[in-house]
């Protein structure tokens, strides 16, 4: 039978995630993976989760397993409002809504705000999962120019004027894939621009708690609350298996996002929301963030030192104050994807950077390296091998 005929016209926009394909390859035994974006399993607070699971069953009984409100479990919304207030985001429990991972919100954004052919502005490079979520709704991407400090506000203003952009998607802090962070002065400028042109900006913030140096920077949501939908997740500060993301949107838009979610999954798991609520309200988070930082900071130091030691001098890389990624740029003509295949033969994996760009010929010489999964010695070994592969290859 011709199964293609069953597919809707828009279905061809749904592309397989190349990174998921790469992750299948890297799960082979003996592979040193600098490829994934996974938190270290050593960071998961299993004993606390065990205790809180029993507590939730005692406290809520069958309610923890019943259908619940699309907006989210009230105790979790309450606890997240307190968490967000500490980040200078003014939100009540009523303002906070829960999604199935922040990925769930990104799909909702596509469904509610993106029309076929609409031009939306994204960083170049940007988070590939956002592109995958948005692609189903057929947007055209306009790339905002970036430098080592993230997007250049003046260029954002130019493209808003030129293309009548209404929607912007940014990961302003410890960005995936580059690790870059937008400094405060640029945040003020961007807040002014989106207010002046009445633009809606999605601020995707999974990494700001993973800060190894320096002070937290005010989120865009705090600077332009009426123009920003802020989304966060417990994936990097508790565990991704909970599938809990959250967002704060202007009330007029929140209504639509809730309706869109109703059609997808009615609500996020009541049980995991109840555990996350107890985890936040029980004060476990501060200790957990300290634990994660103590785990990741030496890994980041190890990868940066190893890059200095083993990578050719004509390669450059980001040196972020936090997050889980280092972005490497080779010289013009270096083919990071062809190199990836050679590296796999030597049992080291990374993600070629081109997958984080919207255009076909961009970022060919770039690579994303993750440092949260492997231990420091394995990272050093992986970078040494990769340095050798690059030398023999280029
Ligand atoms: C920038 C960014 N946004 C969203 C997500 C999705 O996170 P979640 O597990 O909450 O769906 C990720 C995951 O890696 C990410 O890097």
Tab-separated table of C-alpha atoms and ligand atoms in Angstrom:
chain	number	residue	atom	x	y	z
A	1	UNK	CA	0.000	0.000	0.000
A	2	UNK	CA	1.082	3.580	-0.606
A	3	UNK	CA	1.222	4.814	2.960
A	4	UNK	CA	2.465	8.242	1.853
A	5	UNK	CA	-1.046	9.106	0.687
A	6	UNK	CA	-2.241	9.071	4.299
A	7	UNK	CA	0.119	11.863	5.347
A	8	UNK	CA	-1.304	15.378	5.661
A	9	UNK	CA	0.269	18.049	3.455
A	10	UNK	CA	2.025	19.717	6.396
A	11	UNK	CA	3.480	16.413	7.689
A	12	UNK	CA	6.475	16.670	5.377
A	13	UNK	CA	7.612	19.640	7.500
A	14	UNK	CA	8.190	17.222	10.401
A	15	UNK	CA	11.802	16.146	10.112
A	16	UNK	CA	13.524	13.481	12.234
A	17	UNK	CA	15.821	15.025	14.836
A	18	UNK	CA	19.363	14.429	13.566
A	19	UNK	CA	20.636	14.693	17.129
A	20	UNK	CA	18.392	11.829	18.232
A	21	UNK	CA	19.879	9.777	15.356
A	22	UNK	CA	23.404	10.689	16.519
A	23	UNK	CA	22.494	9.700	20.070
A	24	UNK	CA	21.551	6.214	18.843
A	25	UNK	CA	25.080	5.835	17.385
A	26	UNK	CA	26.782	7.118	20.507
A	27	UNK	CA	25.081	4.651	22.811
A	28	UNK	CA	27.410	1.964	21.388
A	29	UNK	CA	29.675	0.444	24.061
A	30	UNK	CA	33.036	2.174	24.533
A	31	UNK	CA	31.941	5.412	22.876
A	32	UNK	CA	33.007	8.660	24.580
A	33	UNK	CA	30.003	10.875	24.065
A	34	UNK	CA	30.441	14.635	24.043
A	35	UNK	CA	27.326	14.683	21.871
A	36	UNK	CA	24.168	14.596	23.977
A	37	UNK	CA	22.617	17.360	26.028
A	38	UNK	CA	21.764	15.077	28.896
A	39	UNK	CA	22.243	15.941	32.563
A	40	UNK	CA	24.543	13.566	34.438
A	41	UNK	CA	22.554	10.712	35.988
A	42	UNK	CA	24.852	11.134	39.027
A	43	UNK	CA	23.030	14.412	39.687
A	44	UNK	CA	19.571	12.869	40.084
A	45	UNK	CA	18.481	13.008	43.737
A	46	UNK	CA	17.115	9.455	43.779
A	47	UNK	CA	16.847	9.103	47.570
A	48	UNK	CA	14.914	12.348	47.885
A	49	UNK	CA	12.651	11.345	44.990
A	50	UNK	CA	12.043	8.014	46.723
A	51	UNK	CA	11.065	9.739	49.984
A	52	UNK	CA	8.921	12.322	48.255
A	53	UNK	CA	7.083	9.686	46.194
A	54	UNK	CA	5.895	8.011	49.404
A	55	UNK	CA	5.100	11.360	50.971
A	56	UNK	CA	2.990	12.380	47.963
A	57	UNK	CA	1.005	9.138	48.146
A	58	UNK	CA	0.404	9.634	51.884
A	59	UNK	CA	-0.437	13.316	51.490
A	60	UNK	CA	-2.582	13.286	48.347
A	61	UNK	CA	-3.643	9.617	48.060
A	62	UNK	CA	-5.561	8.870	44.878
A	63	UNK	CA	-5.677	12.594	44.017
A	64	UNK	CA	-2.041	12.280	42.900
A	65	UNK	CA	-3.170	9.852	40.201
A	66	UNK	CA	-6.377	11.541	39.117
A	67	UNK	CA	-6.925	13.834	36.119
A	68	UNK	CA	-6.073	17.391	37.085
A	69	UNK	CA	-6.207	20.943	35.698
A	70	UNK	CA	-4.486	21.711	32.377
A	71	UNK	CA	-2.878	24.781	33.966
A	72	UNK	CA	-1.022	22.549	36.422
A	73	UNK	CA	-1.045	21.121	39.940
A	74	UNK	CA	-1.799	24.037	42.326
A	75	UNK	CA	0.980	23.254	44.836
A	76	UNK	CA	3.564	23.150	42.036
A	77	UNK	CA	2.366	26.436	40.518
A	78	UNK	CA	2.639	27.993	43.994
A	79	UNK	CA	6.182	26.673	44.539
A	80	UNK	CA	7.308	27.769	41.067
A	81	UNK	CA	5.952	31.286	41.600
A	82	UNK	CA	8.288	31.579	44.625
A	83	UNK	CA	11.192	30.162	42.542
A	84	UNK	CA	10.524	32.680	39.752
A	85	UNK	CA	10.195	35.623	42.154
A	86	UNK	CA	13.777	34.930	43.240
A	87	UNK	CA	14.757	35.360	39.577
A	88	UNK	CA	13.062	38.818	39.554
A	89	UNK	CA	10.082	37.468	37.604
A	90	UNK	CA	6.887	38.768	39.191
A	91	UNK	CA	4.407	35.912	39.051
A	92	UNK	CA	1.663	34.512	41.253
A	93	UNK	CA	0.711	30.829	41.296
A	94	UNK	CA	-2.093	31.743	38.904
A	95	UNK	CA	0.395	33.152	36.378
A	96	UNK	CA	2.507	29.975	36.245
A	97	UNK	CA	1.370	27.178	33.932
A	98	UNK	CA	2.830	23.688	33.607
A	99	UNK	CA	3.709	21.894	30.383
A	100	UNK	CA	5.159	18.482	29.571
A	101	UNK	CA	8.760	19.700	29.504
A	102	UNK	CA	9.524	23.131	28.103
A	103	UNK	CA	9.437	21.256	24.790
A	104	UNK	CA	5.666	21.014	25.347
A	105	UNK	CA	5.472	24.795	25.507
A	106	UNK	CA	7.576	25.182	22.337
A	107	UNK	CA	5.085	23.050	20.409
A	108	UNK	CA	2.243	25.113	21.915
A	109	UNK	CA	4.007	28.281	20.725
A	110	UNK	CA	4.050	26.873	17.201
A	111	UNK	CA	0.430	25.837	17.330
A	112	UNK	CA	-0.889	29.098	18.732
A	113	UNK	CA	1.370	31.753	17.194
A	114	UNK	CA	2.922	30.486	13.955
A	115	UNK	CA	1.079	30.641	10.637
A	116	UNK	CA	2.384	28.912	7.497
A	117	UNK	CA	5.022	31.134	5.891
A	118	UNK	CA	5.254	33.521	8.859
A	119	UNK	CA	8.695	35.005	9.409
A	120	UNK	CA	10.054	34.433	12.904
A	121	UNK	CA	13.398	35.560	14.291
A	122	UNK	CA	15.837	33.106	15.874
A	123	UNK	CA	19.490	33.183	16.886
A	124	UNK	CA	22.008	31.634	14.514
A	125	UNK	CA	22.786	29.015	15.788
A	126	UNK	CA	19.784	28.103	17.961
A	127	UNK	CA	18.240	25.206	19.930
A	128	UNK	CA	17.406	22.523	17.408
A	129	UNK	CA	14.416	21.227	19.439
A	130	UNK	CA	12.725	24.606	19.053
A	131	UNK	CA	13.220	24.466	15.285
A	132	UNK	CA	11.782	20.962	15.272
A	133	UNK	CA	8.731	22.092	17.259
A	134	UNK	CA	8.169	25.176	15.092
A	135	UNK	CA	8.838	23.453	11.735
A	136	UNK	CA	5.528	21.557	11.883
A	137	UNK	CA	3.761	24.913	11.548
A	138	UNK	CA	5.755	26.008	8.478
A	139	UNK	CA	7.483	29.259	9.509
A	140	UNK	CA	10.270	30.983	7.611
A	141	UNK	CA	13.275	31.750	9.776
A	142	UNK	CA	15.066	35.060	9.830
A	143	UNK	CA	18.395	34.763	11.634
A	144	UNK	CA	19.531	37.370	14.105
A	145	UNK	CA	23.273	38.021	13.898
A	146	UNK	CA	25.198	36.966	16.983
A	147	UNK	CA	28.673	37.420	18.423
A	148	UNK	CA	30.363	36.073	21.561
A	149	UNK	CA	27.744	37.910	23.657
A	150	UNK	CA	24.699	36.439	21.920
A	151	UNK	CA	22.322	38.345	19.645
A	152	UNK	CA	23.156	41.827	18.421
A	153	UNK	CA	20.181	44.044	19.400
A	154	UNK	CA	20.635	46.476	16.496
A	155	UNK	CA	20.358	43.625	14.017
A	156	UNK	CA	17.222	42.354	15.752
A	157	UNK	CA	15.695	45.824	15.332
A	158	UNK	CA	16.699	45.903	11.635
A	159	UNK	CA	15.010	42.610	10.842
A	160	UNK	CA	11.903	43.460	12.858
A	161	UNK	CA	11.540	46.618	10.718
A	162	UNK	CA	12.469	44.891	7.463
A	163	UNK	CA	10.326	41.763	7.779
A	164	UNK	CA	7.561	42.864	10.166
A	165	UNK	CA	8.655	40.182	12.652
A	166	UNK	CA	6.060	39.500	15.397
A	167	UNK	CA	7.728	36.539	17.118
A	168	UNK	CA	11.301	36.112	18.416
A	169	UNK	CA	12.750	32.992	20.065
A	170	UNK	CA	15.869	33.315	22.264
A	171	UNK	CA	17.845	31.263	24.772
A	172	UNK	CA	19.544	34.229	26.464
A	173	UNK	CA	21.482	32.400	29.216
A	174	UNK	CA	24.111	29.663	28.633
A	175	UNK	CA	22.547	29.035	25.266
A	176	UNK	CA	22.211	25.638	23.669
A	177	UNK	CA	24.359	25.114	21.552
A	178	UNK	CA	26.934	27.905	22.149
A	179	UNK	CA	26.873	28.382	25.938
A	180	UNK	CA	26.730	32.146	25.303
A	181	UNK	CA	24.935	34.587	27.595
A	182	UNK	CA	23.353	37.884	26.645
A	183	UNK	CA	24.743	40.638	28.921
A	184	UNK	CA	22.439	42.981	30.832
A	185	UNK	CA	22.973	46.039	28.620
A	186	UNK	CA	21.841	44.042	25.565
A	187	UNK	CA	18.855	42.727	27.511
A	188	UNK	CA	17.753	46.305	28.218
A	189	UNK	CA	18.124	47.165	24.541
A	190	UNK	CA	16.147	44.108	23.443
A	191	UNK	CA	13.436	44.849	26.034
A	192	UNK	CA	13.110	48.375	24.568
A	193	UNK	CA	12.983	47.063	20.998
A	194	UNK	CA	10.282	44.452	21.597
A	195	UNK	CA	8.171	46.995	23.478
A	196	UNK	CA	8.628	49.662	20.798
A	197	UNK	CA	7.590	47.337	17.946
A	198	UNK	CA	5.055	45.297	19.980
A	199	UNK	CA	6.865	42.026	19.376
A	200	UNK	CA	6.368	38.791	21.360
A	201	UNK	CA	9.597	37.172	22.585
A	202	UNK	CA	9.961	33.606	23.855
A	203	UNK	CA	12.654	33.447	26.551
A	204	UNK	CA	13.708	29.801	26.906
A	205	UNK	CA	15.710	29.389	30.104
A	206	UNK	CA	16.659	25.822	31.056
A	207	UNK	CA	20.257	26.576	32.105
A	208	UNK	CA	20.468	29.785	34.200
A	209	UNK	CA	20.727	27.866	37.503
A	210	UNK	CA	23.847	26.042	36.253
A	211	UNK	CA	26.144	29.022	36.868
A	212	UNK	CA	29.788	28.276	37.775
A	213	UNK	CA	31.078	31.878	37.854
A	214	UNK	CA	29.671	35.397	38.065
A	215	UNK	CA	26.294	36.723	39.143
A	216	UNK	CA	22.815	35.902	37.773
A	217	UNK	CA	21.546	38.279	35.079
A	218	UNK	CA	18.014	39.682	35.084
A	219	UNK	CA	15.772	37.744	32.682
A	220	UNK	CA	14.128	39.539	29.754
A	221	UNK	CA	10.754	38.643	31.288
A	222	UNK	CA	11.534	40.963	34.202
A	223	UNK	CA	12.444	43.812	31.820
A	224	UNK	CA	9.489	43.569	29.410
A	225	UNK	CA	6.836	41.421	31.159
A	226	UNK	CA	4.000	42.183	28.706
A	227	UNK	CA	6.079	41.155	25.668
A	228	UNK	CA	7.777	38.006	26.932
A	229	UNK	CA	6.698	34.409	27.447
A	230	UNK	CA	9.261	32.946	29.842
A	231	UNK	CA	9.738	29.180	29.987
A	232	UNK	CA	11.809	27.054	32.345
A	233	UNK	CA	12.067	23.358	33.173
A	234	UNK	CA	12.972	21.011	36.006
A	235	UNK	CA	14.920	18.848	33.532
A	236	UNK	CA	18.344	20.265	34.420
A	237	UNK	CA	17.756	20.923	38.144
A	238	UNK	CA	15.857	17.775	39.117
A	239	UNK	CA	15.544	15.222	36.287
A	240	UNK	CA	14.270	15.311	32.699
A	241	UNK	CA	12.199	12.142	33.207
A	242	UNK	CA	9.720	14.184	35.224
A	243	UNK	CA	8.756	15.926	31.966
A	244	UNK	CA	7.849	19.132	33.736
A	245	UNK	CA	8.274	22.521	32.142
A	246	UNK	CA	6.594	25.767	33.135
A	247	UNK	CA	5.893	29.164	31.643
A	248	UNK	CA	4.637	32.635	32.463
A	249	UNK	CA	2.779	34.376	29.637
A	250	UNK	CA	0.695	37.530	29.321
A	251	UNK	CA	-2.811	36.450	30.521
A	252	UNK	CA	-4.444	37.116	27.112
A	253	UNK	CA	-2.052	34.610	25.505
A	254	UNK	CA	-1.995	32.088	28.344
A	255	UNK	CA	-5.646	31.222	27.632
A	256	UNK	CA	-4.757	30.098	24.106
A	257	UNK	CA	-1.760	28.061	25.209
A	258	UNK	CA	-3.906	26.244	27.763
A	259	UNK	CA	-6.535	25.446	25.131
A	260	UNK	CA	-3.819	24.128	22.808
A	261	UNK	CA	-2.416	21.877	25.561
A	262	UNK	CA	-5.876	20.467	26.298
A	263	UNK	CA	-5.904	18.941	22.831
A	264	UNK	CA	-2.458	17.382	23.296
A	265	UNK	CA	-2.384	15.732	26.718
A	266	UNK	CA	-5.113	17.315	28.909
A	267	UNK	CA	-2.449	17.946	31.541
A	268	UNK	CA	1.070	16.972	32.614
A	269	UNK	CA	1.413	13.939	34.943
A	270	UNK	CA	-0.262	14.734	38.272
A	271	UNK	CA	2.088	12.410	40.165
A	272	UNK	CA	5.360	13.920	38.925
A	273	UNK	CA	3.967	17.426	39.423
A	274	UNK	CA	3.093	16.590	43.028
A	275	UNK	CA	6.615	15.240	43.676
A	276	UNK	CA	8.191	18.318	42.061
A	277	UNK	CA	5.969	20.525	44.231
A	278	UNK	CA	7.162	18.815	47.412
A	279	UNK	CA	10.770	18.991	46.193
A	280	UNK	CA	10.586	22.761	45.654
A	281	UNK	CA	8.487	23.544	48.739
A	282	UNK	CA	10.674	21.256	50.890
A	283	UNK	CA	13.726	23.444	50.182
A	284	UNK	CA	15.746	20.705	48.437
A	285	UNK	CA	16.521	22.760	45.349
A	286	UNK	CA	19.262	25.046	46.719
A	287	UNK	CA	21.291	22.061	47.892
A	288	UNK	CA	20.669	20.228	44.630
A	289	UNK	CA	21.863	23.176	42.521
A	290	UNK	CA	25.037	23.349	44.637
A	291	UNK	CA	25.526	19.607	44.095
A	292	UNK	CA	25.085	19.928	40.313
A	293	UNK	CA	27.514	22.848	40.145
A	294	UNK	CA	30.093	20.909	42.187
A	295	UNK	CA	29.663	18.033	39.716
A	296	UNK	CA	29.773	20.025	36.451
A	297	UNK	CA	32.265	22.805	37.211
A	298	UNK	CA	35.343	20.490	37.291
A	299	UNK	CA	34.110	18.833	34.092
A	300	UNK	CA	33.909	22.229	32.431
A	301	UNK	CA	37.410	23.109	33.644
A	302	UNK	CA	38.651	19.747	32.321
A	303	UNK	CA	37.203	20.280	28.845
A	304	UNK	CA	38.499	23.859	28.571
A	305	UNK	CA	42.006	22.831	29.682
A	306	UNK	CA	42.003	19.841	27.339
A	307	UNK	CA	40.899	22.008	24.407
A	308	UNK	CA	43.800	24.387	25.119
A	309	UNK	CA	46.176	21.467	25.233
A	310	UNK	CA	44.988	19.314	22.327
A	311	UNK	CA	43.111	21.385	19.746
A	312	UNK	CA	44.921	23.122	16.870
A	313	UNK	CA	45.665	26.810	17.426
A	314	UNK	CA	43.444	27.907	14.538
A	315	UNK	CA	40.342	26.599	16.375
A	316	UNK	CA	38.431	28.829	18.821
A	317	UNK	CA	35.778	27.994	21.413
A	318	UNK	CA	33.338	29.584	23.842
A	319	UNK	CA	34.246	29.806	27.553
A	320	UNK	CA	30.832	30.114	29.191
A	321	UNK	CA	30.209	30.866	32.867
A	322	UNK	CA	27.705	28.030	33.068
A	323	UNK	CA	25.465	25.559	31.251
A	324	UNK	CA	26.443	22.269	29.630
A	325	UNK	CA	28.019	23.126	26.274
A	326	UNK	CA	31.153	24.444	24.573
A	327	UNK	CA	30.904	25.721	21.004
A	328	UNK	CA	33.944	25.147	18.823
A	329	UNK	CA	34.680	26.960	15.552
A	330	UNK	CA	37.256	25.569	13.145
A	331	UNK	CA	38.913	27.484	10.328
A	332	UNK	CA	37.003	28.069	7.063
A	333	UNK	CA	37.001	24.869	5.030
A	334	UNK	CA	37.040	22.550	8.060
A	335	UNK	CA	34.197	20.049	7.577
A	336	UNK	CA	32.901	19.238	11.072
A	337	UNK	CA	30.459	16.638	9.793
A	338	UNK	CA	33.049	14.641	7.818
A	339	UNK	CA	35.310	14.892	10.884
A	340	UNK	CA	32.452	13.539	13.026
A	341	UNK	CA	32.444	10.298	10.997
A	342	UNK	CA	36.227	9.914	11.495
A	343	UNK	CA	35.843	10.678	15.213
A	344	UNK	CA	33.140	8.022	15.592
A	345	UNK	CA	35.611	5.448	14.189
A	346	UNK	CA	37.911	6.475	17.064
A	347	UNK	CA	34.950	6.167	19.474
A	348	UNK	CA	34.435	9.859	20.246
A	349	UNK	CA	31.154	11.590	19.400
A	350	UNK	CA	30.041	15.228	19.224
A	351	UNK	CA	27.332	17.084	17.336
A	352	UNK	CA	28.354	18.853	14.114
A	353	UNK	CA	27.245	22.478	14.567
A	354	UNK	CA	25.489	22.797	11.218
A	355	UNK	CA	22.362	21.164	12.658
A	356	UNK	CA	21.761	24.198	14.857
A	357	UNK	CA	21.432	26.543	11.888
A	358	UNK	CA	18.353	27.103	9.755
A	359	UNK	CA	20.238	27.609	6.474
A	360	UNK	CA	21.796	24.641	4.586
A	361	UNK	CA	25.403	25.927	4.277
A	362	UNK	CA	25.865	27.552	7.673
A	363	UNK	CA	28.096	26.477	10.535
A	364	UNK	CA	29.860	23.765	8.518
A	365	UNK	CA	33.086	24.290	10.472
A	366	UNK	CA	31.449	24.293	13.938
A	367	UNK	CA	30.853	21.642	16.611
A	368	UNK	CA	28.948	21.407	19.908
A	369	UNK	CA	30.648	19.653	22.791
A	370	UNK	CA	28.767	18.589	25.913
A	371	UNK	CA	30.604	18.185	29.209
A	372	UNK	CA	27.884	17.133	31.680
A	373	UNK	CA	27.720	13.402	30.889
A	374	UNK	CA	31.284	12.047	31.029
A	375	UNK	CA	33.649	12.217	34.007
A	376	UNK	CA	36.605	14.620	33.823
A	377	UNK	CA	39.197	11.964	32.865
A	378	UNK	CA	37.015	10.619	30.068
A	379	UNK	CA	36.456	14.168	28.815
A	380	UNK	CA	40.242	14.761	28.727
A	381	UNK	CA	40.752	11.494	26.836
A	382	UNK	CA	37.928	12.321	24.391
A	383	UNK	CA	39.335	15.772	23.616
A	384	UNK	CA	42.850	14.358	23.149
A	385	UNK	CA	41.538	11.791	20.643
A	386	UNK	CA	39.409	14.436	18.916
A	387	UNK	CA	42.424	16.763	18.649
A	388	UNK	CA	44.376	13.940	16.943
A	389	UNK	CA	41.479	13.177	14.584
A	390	UNK	CA	41.204	16.857	13.612
A	391	UNK	CA	44.968	17.061	12.939
A	392	UNK	CA	45.062	13.972	10.724
A	393	UNK	CA	41.837	15.003	9.023
A	394	UNK	CA	42.393	18.680	8.203
B	1	LIG	C1	17.217	25.426	25.071
B	1	LIG	C2	16.363	24.264	25.440
B	1	LIG	N1	15.040	24.428	25.501
B	1	LIG	C3	14.212	23.413	25.830
B	1	LIG	C4	14.717	22.157	26.098
B	1	LIG	C5	13.747	21.049	26.419
B	1	LIG	O1	13.746	20.758	27.767
B	1	LIG	P1	12.620	19.887	28.464
B	1	LIG	O2	13.297	18.674	28.976
B	1	LIG	O3	12.076	20.756	29.548
B	1	LIG	O4	11.559	19.585	27.443
B	1	LIG	C6	16.096	21.935	26.066
B	1	LIG	C7	16.650	20.597	26.342
B	1	LIG	O5	17.783	20.297	26.221
B	1	LIG	C8	16.940	23.024	25.710
B	1	LIG	O6	18.283	22.883	25.638
